[in-house]
Short mmCIF file of C-alpha atoms and ligand atoms in Angstrom, two decimals:
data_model
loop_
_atom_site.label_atom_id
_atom_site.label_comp_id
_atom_site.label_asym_id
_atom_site.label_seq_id
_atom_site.Cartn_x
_atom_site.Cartn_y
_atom_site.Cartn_z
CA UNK A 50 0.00 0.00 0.00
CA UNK A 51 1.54 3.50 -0.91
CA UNK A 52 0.53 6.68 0.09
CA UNK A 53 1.30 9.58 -1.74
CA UNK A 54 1.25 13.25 -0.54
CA UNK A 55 1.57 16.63 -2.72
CA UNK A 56 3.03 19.21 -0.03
CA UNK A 57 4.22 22.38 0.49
CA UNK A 58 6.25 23.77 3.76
CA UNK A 59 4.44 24.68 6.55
CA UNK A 60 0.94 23.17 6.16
CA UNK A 61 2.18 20.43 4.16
CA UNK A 62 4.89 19.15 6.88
CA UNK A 63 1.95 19.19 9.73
CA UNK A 64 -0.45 17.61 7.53
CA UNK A 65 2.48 14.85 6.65
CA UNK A 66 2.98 14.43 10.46
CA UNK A 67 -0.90 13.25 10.61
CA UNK A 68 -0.44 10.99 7.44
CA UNK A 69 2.75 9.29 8.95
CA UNK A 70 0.63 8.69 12.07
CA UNK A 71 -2.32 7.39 10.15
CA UNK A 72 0.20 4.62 8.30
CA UNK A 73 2.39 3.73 11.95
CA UNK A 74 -0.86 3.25 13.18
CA UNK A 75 -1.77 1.00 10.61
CA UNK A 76 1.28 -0.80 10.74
CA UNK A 77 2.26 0.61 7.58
CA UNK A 78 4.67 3.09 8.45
CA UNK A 79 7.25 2.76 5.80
CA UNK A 80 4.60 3.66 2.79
CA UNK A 81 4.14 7.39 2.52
CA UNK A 82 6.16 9.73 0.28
CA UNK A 83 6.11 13.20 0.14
CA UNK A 84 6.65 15.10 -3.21
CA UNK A 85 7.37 18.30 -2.00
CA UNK A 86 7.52 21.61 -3.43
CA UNK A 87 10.90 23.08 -4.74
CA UNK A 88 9.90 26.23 -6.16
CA UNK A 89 10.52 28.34 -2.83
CA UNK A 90 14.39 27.01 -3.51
CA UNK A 91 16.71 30.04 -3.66
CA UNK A 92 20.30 30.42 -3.49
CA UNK A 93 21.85 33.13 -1.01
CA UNK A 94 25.18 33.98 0.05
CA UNK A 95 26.46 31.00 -2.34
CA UNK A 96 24.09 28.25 -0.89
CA UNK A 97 21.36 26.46 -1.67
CA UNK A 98 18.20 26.66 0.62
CA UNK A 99 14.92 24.53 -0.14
CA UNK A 100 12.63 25.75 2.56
CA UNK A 101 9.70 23.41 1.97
CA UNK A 102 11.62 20.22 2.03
CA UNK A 103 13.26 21.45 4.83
CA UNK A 104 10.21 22.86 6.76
CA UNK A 105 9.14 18.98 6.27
CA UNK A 106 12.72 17.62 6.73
CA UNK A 107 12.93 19.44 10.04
CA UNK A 108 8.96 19.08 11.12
CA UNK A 109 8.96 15.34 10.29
CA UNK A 110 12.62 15.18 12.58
CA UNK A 111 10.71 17.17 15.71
CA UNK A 112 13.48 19.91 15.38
CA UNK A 113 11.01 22.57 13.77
CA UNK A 114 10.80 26.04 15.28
CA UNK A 115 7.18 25.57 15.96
CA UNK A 116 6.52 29.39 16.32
CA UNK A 117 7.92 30.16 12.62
CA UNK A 118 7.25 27.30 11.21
CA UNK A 119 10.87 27.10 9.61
CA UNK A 120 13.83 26.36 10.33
CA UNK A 121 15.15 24.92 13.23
CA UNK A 122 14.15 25.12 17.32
CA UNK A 123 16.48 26.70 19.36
CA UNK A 124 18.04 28.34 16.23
CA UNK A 125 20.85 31.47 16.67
CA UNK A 126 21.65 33.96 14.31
CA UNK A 127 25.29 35.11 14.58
CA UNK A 128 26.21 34.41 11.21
CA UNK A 129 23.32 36.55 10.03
CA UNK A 130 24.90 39.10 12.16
CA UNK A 131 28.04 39.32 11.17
CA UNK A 132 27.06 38.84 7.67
CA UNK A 133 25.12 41.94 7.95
CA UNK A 134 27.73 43.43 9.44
CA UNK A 135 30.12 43.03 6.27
CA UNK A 136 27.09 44.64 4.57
CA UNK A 137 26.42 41.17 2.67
CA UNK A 138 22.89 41.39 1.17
CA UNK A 139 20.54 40.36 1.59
CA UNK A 140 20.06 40.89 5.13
CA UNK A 141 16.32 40.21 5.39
CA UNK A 142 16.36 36.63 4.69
CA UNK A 143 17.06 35.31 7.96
CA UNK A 144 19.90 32.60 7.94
CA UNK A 145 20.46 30.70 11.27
CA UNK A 146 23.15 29.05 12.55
CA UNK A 147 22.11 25.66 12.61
CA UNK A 148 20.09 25.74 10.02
CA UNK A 149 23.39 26.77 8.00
CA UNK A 150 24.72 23.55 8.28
CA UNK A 151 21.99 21.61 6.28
CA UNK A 152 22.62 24.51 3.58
CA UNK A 153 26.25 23.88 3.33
CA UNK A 154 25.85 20.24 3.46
CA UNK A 155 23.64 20.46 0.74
CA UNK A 156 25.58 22.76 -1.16
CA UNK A 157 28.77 20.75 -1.45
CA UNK A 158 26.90 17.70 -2.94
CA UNK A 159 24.71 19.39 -5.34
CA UNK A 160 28.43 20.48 -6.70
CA UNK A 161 30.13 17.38 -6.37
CA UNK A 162 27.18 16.05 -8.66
CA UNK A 163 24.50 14.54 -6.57
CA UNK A 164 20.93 15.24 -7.75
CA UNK A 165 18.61 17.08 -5.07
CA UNK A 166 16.74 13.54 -4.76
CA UNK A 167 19.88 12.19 -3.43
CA UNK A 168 20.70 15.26 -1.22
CA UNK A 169 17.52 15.01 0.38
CA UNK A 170 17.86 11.57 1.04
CA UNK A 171 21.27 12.17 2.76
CA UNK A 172 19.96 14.62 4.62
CA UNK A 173 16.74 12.45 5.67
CA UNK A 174 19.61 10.21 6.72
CA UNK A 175 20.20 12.23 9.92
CA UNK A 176 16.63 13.40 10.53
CA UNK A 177 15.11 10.18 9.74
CA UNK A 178 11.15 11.83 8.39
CA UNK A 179 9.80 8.32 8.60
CA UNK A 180 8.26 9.30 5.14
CA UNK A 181 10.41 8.86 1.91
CA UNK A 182 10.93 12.48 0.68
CA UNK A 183 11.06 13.34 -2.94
CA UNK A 184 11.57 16.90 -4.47
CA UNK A 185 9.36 17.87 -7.81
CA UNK A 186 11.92 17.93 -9.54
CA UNK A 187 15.82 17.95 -9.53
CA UNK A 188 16.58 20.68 -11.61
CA UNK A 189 15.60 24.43 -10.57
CA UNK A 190 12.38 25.37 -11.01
CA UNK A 191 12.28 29.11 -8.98
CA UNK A 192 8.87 30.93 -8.53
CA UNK A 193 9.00 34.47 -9.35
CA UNK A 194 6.96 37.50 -8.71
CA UNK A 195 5.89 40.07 -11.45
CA UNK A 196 5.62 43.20 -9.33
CA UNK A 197 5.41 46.74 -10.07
CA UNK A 198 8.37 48.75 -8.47
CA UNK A 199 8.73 52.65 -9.49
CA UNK A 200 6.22 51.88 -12.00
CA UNK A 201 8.63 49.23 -14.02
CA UNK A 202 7.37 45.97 -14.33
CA UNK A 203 10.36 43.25 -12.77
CA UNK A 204 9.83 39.41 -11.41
CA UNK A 205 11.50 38.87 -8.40
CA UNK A 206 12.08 35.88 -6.54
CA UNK A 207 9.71 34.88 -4.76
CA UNK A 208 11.13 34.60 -1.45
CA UNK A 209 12.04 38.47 -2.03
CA UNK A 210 8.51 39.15 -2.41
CA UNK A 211 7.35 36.82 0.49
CA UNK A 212 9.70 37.98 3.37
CA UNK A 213 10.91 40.93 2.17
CA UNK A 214 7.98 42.03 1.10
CA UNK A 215 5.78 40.19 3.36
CA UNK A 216 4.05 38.99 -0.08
CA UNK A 217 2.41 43.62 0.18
CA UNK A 218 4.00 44.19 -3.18
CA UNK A 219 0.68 43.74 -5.76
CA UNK A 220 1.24 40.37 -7.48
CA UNK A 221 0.88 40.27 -11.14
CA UNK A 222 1.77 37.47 -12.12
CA UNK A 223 3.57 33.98 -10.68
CA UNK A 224 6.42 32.58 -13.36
CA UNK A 225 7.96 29.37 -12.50
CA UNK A 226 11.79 30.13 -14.19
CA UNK A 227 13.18 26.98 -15.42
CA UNK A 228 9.91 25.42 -16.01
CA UNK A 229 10.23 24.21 -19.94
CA UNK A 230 13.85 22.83 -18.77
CA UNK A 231 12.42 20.86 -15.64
CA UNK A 232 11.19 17.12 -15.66
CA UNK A 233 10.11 15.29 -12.39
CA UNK A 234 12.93 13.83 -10.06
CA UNK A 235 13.97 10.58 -9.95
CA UNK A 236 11.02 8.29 -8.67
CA UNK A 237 8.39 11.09 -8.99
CA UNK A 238 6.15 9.47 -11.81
CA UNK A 239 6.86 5.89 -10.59
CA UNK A 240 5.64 6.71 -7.06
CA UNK A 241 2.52 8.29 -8.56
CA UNK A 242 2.14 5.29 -11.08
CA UNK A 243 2.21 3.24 -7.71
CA UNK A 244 0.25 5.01 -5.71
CA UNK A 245 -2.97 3.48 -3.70
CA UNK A 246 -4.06 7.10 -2.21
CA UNK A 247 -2.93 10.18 -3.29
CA UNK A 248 -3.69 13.50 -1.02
CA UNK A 249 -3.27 16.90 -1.79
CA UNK A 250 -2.08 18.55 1.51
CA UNK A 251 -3.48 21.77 2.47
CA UNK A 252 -0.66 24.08 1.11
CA UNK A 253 -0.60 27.17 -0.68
CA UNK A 254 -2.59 26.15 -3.70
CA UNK A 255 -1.02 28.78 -6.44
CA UNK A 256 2.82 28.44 -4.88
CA UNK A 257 2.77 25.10 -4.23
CA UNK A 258 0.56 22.53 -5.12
CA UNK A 259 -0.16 24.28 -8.52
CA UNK A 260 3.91 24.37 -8.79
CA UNK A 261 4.10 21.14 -8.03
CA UNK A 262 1.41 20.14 -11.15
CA UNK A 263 3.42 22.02 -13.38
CA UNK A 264 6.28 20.30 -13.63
CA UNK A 265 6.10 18.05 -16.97
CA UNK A 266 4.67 14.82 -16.59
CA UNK A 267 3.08 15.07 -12.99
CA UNK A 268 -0.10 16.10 -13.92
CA UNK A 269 -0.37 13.97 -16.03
CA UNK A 270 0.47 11.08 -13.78
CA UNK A 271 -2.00 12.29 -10.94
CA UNK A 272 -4.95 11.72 -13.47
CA UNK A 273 -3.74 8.79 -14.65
CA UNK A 274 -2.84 7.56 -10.97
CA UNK A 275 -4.46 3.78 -9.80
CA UNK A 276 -6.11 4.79 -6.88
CA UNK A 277 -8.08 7.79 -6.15
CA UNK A 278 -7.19 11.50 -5.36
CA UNK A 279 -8.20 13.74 -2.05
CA UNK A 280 -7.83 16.95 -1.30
CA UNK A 281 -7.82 18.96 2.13
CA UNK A 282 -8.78 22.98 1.84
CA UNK A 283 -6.21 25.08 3.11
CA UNK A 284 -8.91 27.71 3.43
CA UNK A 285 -10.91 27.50 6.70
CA UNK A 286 -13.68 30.12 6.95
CA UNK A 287 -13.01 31.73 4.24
CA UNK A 288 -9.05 32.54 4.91
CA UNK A 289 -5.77 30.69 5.32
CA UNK A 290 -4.29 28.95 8.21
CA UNK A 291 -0.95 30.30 7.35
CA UNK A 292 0.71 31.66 5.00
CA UNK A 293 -0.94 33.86 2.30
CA UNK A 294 -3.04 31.95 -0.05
CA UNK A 295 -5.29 34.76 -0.24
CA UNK A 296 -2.53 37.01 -1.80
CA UNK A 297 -1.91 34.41 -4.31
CA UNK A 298 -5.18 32.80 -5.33
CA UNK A 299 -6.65 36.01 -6.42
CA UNK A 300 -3.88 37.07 -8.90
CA UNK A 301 -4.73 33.44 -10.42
CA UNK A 302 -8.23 34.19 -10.33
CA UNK A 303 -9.04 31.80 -7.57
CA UNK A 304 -11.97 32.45 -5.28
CA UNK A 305 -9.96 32.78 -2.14
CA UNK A 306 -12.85 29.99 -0.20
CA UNK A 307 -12.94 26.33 0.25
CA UNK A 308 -15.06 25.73 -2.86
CA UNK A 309 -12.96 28.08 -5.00
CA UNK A 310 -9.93 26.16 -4.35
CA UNK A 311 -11.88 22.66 -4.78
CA UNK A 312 -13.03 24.07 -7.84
CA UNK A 313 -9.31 25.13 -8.94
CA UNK A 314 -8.10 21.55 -8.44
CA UNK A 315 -11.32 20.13 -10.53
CA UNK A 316 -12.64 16.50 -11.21
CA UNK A 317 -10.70 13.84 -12.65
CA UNK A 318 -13.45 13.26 -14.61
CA UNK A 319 -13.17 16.71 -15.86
CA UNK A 320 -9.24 16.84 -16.52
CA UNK A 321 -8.71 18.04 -12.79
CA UNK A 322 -7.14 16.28 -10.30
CA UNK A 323 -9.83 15.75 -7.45
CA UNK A 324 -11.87 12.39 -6.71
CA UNK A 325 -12.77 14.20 -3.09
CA UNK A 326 -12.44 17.57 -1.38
CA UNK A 327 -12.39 17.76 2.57
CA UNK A 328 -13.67 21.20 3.79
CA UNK A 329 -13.75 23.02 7.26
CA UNK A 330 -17.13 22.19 9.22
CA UNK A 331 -17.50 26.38 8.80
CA UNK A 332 -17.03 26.26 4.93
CA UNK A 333 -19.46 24.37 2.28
CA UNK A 334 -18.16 23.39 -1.18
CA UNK A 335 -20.16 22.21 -4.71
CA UNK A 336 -16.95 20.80 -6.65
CA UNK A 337 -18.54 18.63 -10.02
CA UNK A 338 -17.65 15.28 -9.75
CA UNK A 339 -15.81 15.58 -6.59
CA UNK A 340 -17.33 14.04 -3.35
CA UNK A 341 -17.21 17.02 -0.62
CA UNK A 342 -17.09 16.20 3.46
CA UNK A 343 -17.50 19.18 6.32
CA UNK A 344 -15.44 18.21 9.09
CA UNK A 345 -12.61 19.96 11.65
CA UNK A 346 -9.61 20.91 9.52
CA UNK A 347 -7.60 22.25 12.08
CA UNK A 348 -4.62 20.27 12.52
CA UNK A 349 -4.52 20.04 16.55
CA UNK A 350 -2.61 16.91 16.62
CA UNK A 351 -1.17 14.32 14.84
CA UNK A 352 -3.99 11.77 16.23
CA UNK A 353 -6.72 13.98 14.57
CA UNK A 354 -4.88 14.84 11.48
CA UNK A 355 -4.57 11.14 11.16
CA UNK A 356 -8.48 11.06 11.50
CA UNK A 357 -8.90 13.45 8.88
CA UNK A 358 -6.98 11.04 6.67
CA UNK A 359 -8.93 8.29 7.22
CA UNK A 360 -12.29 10.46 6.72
CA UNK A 361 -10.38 11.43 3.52
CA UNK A 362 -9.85 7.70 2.77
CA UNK A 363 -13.44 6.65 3.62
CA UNK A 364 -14.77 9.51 1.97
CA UNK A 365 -13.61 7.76 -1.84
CA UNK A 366 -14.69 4.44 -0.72
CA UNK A 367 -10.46 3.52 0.05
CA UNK A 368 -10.02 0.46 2.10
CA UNK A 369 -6.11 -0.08 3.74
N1 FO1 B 21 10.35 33.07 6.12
C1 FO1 B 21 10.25 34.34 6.61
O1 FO1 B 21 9.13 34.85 6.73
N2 FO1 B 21 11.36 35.06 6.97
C2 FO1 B 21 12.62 34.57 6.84
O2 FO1 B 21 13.60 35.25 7.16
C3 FO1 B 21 12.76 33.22 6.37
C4 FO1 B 21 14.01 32.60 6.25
C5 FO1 B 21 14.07 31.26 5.86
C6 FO1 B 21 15.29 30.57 5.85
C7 FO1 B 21 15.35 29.23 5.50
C8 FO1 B 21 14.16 28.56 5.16
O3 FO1 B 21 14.21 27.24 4.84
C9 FO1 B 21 12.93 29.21 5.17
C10 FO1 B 21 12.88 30.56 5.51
N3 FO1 B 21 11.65 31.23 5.55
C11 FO1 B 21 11.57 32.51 6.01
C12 FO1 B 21 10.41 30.55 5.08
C13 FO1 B 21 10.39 30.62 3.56
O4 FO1 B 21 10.19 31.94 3.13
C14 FO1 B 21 9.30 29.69 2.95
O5 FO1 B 21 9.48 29.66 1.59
C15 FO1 B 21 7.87 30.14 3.33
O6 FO1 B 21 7.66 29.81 4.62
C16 FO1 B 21 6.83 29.47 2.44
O7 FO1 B 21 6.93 28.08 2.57
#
């Protein structure tokens, strides 16, 4: 039996928390992967960060910083400090100490050669996720912003935009640079071709579920995938969790609601990607050809995001 998760950083590595309890606790703990989103990936001060497999690296490890929701507990910053000391920008992405390490680690093999699949498996070596961990893709695939700045048009990256701007600069447009170049990473298609359940974990829709579609070929393999597809809305009366969905999904034309996002994702049987759509008890949702359940989304605990798995399961008629 394999399960199958589509995940962003912060949402995503909670929800995968609840899905690795719902397998352990069906004595099937060594069958969920993660295909996590690389298109937050960004390169500063010469390394190479990946801040949603890392947010799920470090979640999945118990090392998280809880309050942030990235990088790690009990972090320092006197790198940062003395980097912005030398006047090295940027200075508003916030490097810790600790959380150095992994990026240097990871830098050095992704230049000796090693694919990020096989970084992030090295890496999983230490923090042991208990869920097999696959990036979308092993060859950069960076989100950027259109913005207007002094009324010029530019695309920045994306993490510019989200902490530098705290995502207040107008959005124009998302571009995912290095997208016609990009193909899945190693074991992406055959996990999906494998896959018993597949869910779609409440993350950022636009900047990282949608990123995650769009890499060639994984589409594609979620409709075609064996067993059947569910969803859990990251929008819970009517606003996000986390994170700012509702600065991306309008720019994208998204209703910024549980329906609008069900909606987004579609049917299968229309080309879309849904078989069933889990909403908050406060939010209702008419999704064509998707089956639609009302119950608690908010992730308390691992023991009830596990139970919103198996209503997820139950909900498309899938037996372990
Ligand atoms: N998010 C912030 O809001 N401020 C930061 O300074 C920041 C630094 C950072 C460093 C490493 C890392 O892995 C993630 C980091 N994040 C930071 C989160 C990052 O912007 C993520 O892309 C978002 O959380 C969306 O998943």
């Amino acid at each position: 039996m394999r399960i199958t998760v589509l995940a962003g950083g912060v949402g995503g590595a909670k929800f995968l928390r609840g899905v690795r309890h719902f397998a352990s606790s069906n004595g099937r703990s060594d069958e969920v992967t993660a295909i996590v989103n690389t298109g937050d990936d960004v390169t500063m001060h010469g390394l190479r960060i990946c801040p949603d497999l890392d947010s799920v690296m470090y979640t999945l490890g118990g090392v998280i910083d809880t309050e942030r929701g990235w990088g790690r507990a009990g972090e320092t910053w006197r790198i940062k400090e003395s980097l912005a000391e030398y006047g090295a920008e940027p200075t508003w992405f916030g490097l810790g100490d600790l959380d150095i390490a992994t990026h240097l680690v990871r830098t050095q093999m992704l230049e000796a050669g090693y694919p990020l699949s096989d970084v992030t498996a090295a890496l999983g070596q230490r923090w042991q996720p208990g869920v097999q961990l696959l990036p979308m893709s092993d060859d950069r695939c960076e989100t950027h912003v259109v913005v207007e700045i002094d009324g010029a048009r530019r695309a920045i990256h994306f993490q510019e935009w989200w902490v530098r701007y705290r995502a207040g600069l107008p959005a124009l447009a998302f571009v995912q640079v290095g997208l016609d170049q990009a193909k899945p990473a190693a074991g992406v298609l055959e996990v999906i071709a494998g896959t018993d359940l597949l869910l779609i974990a409440p993350s950022n829709p636009v900047v990282s579920i949608d990123t995650i579609l769009n890499v060639a070929g994984i589409r594609e393999a979620v409709l075609a995938a064996p067993g059947p597809v569910v969803g859990l809305s990251p929008i819970i009366g009517g606003a996000p969790v986390r994170g700012m969905a509702d600065a991306c999904l309008p720019v994208i034309g998204v209703e910024t609601s549980a329906q609008g996002v069900g909606r987004f994702y579609g049917a299968r049987a229309a080309q879309g990607i849904l078989d069933g759509w889990l909403v908050h008890t406060e939010d209702t949702a008419v999704v064509d050809g998707v089956a639609v359940l009302a119950r608690d989304l908010y992730m308390s605990s691992d023991a009830e995001t596990a139970a919103m798995v198996a209503d997820a399961a139950a909900l498309v008629g899938f037996d372990l």
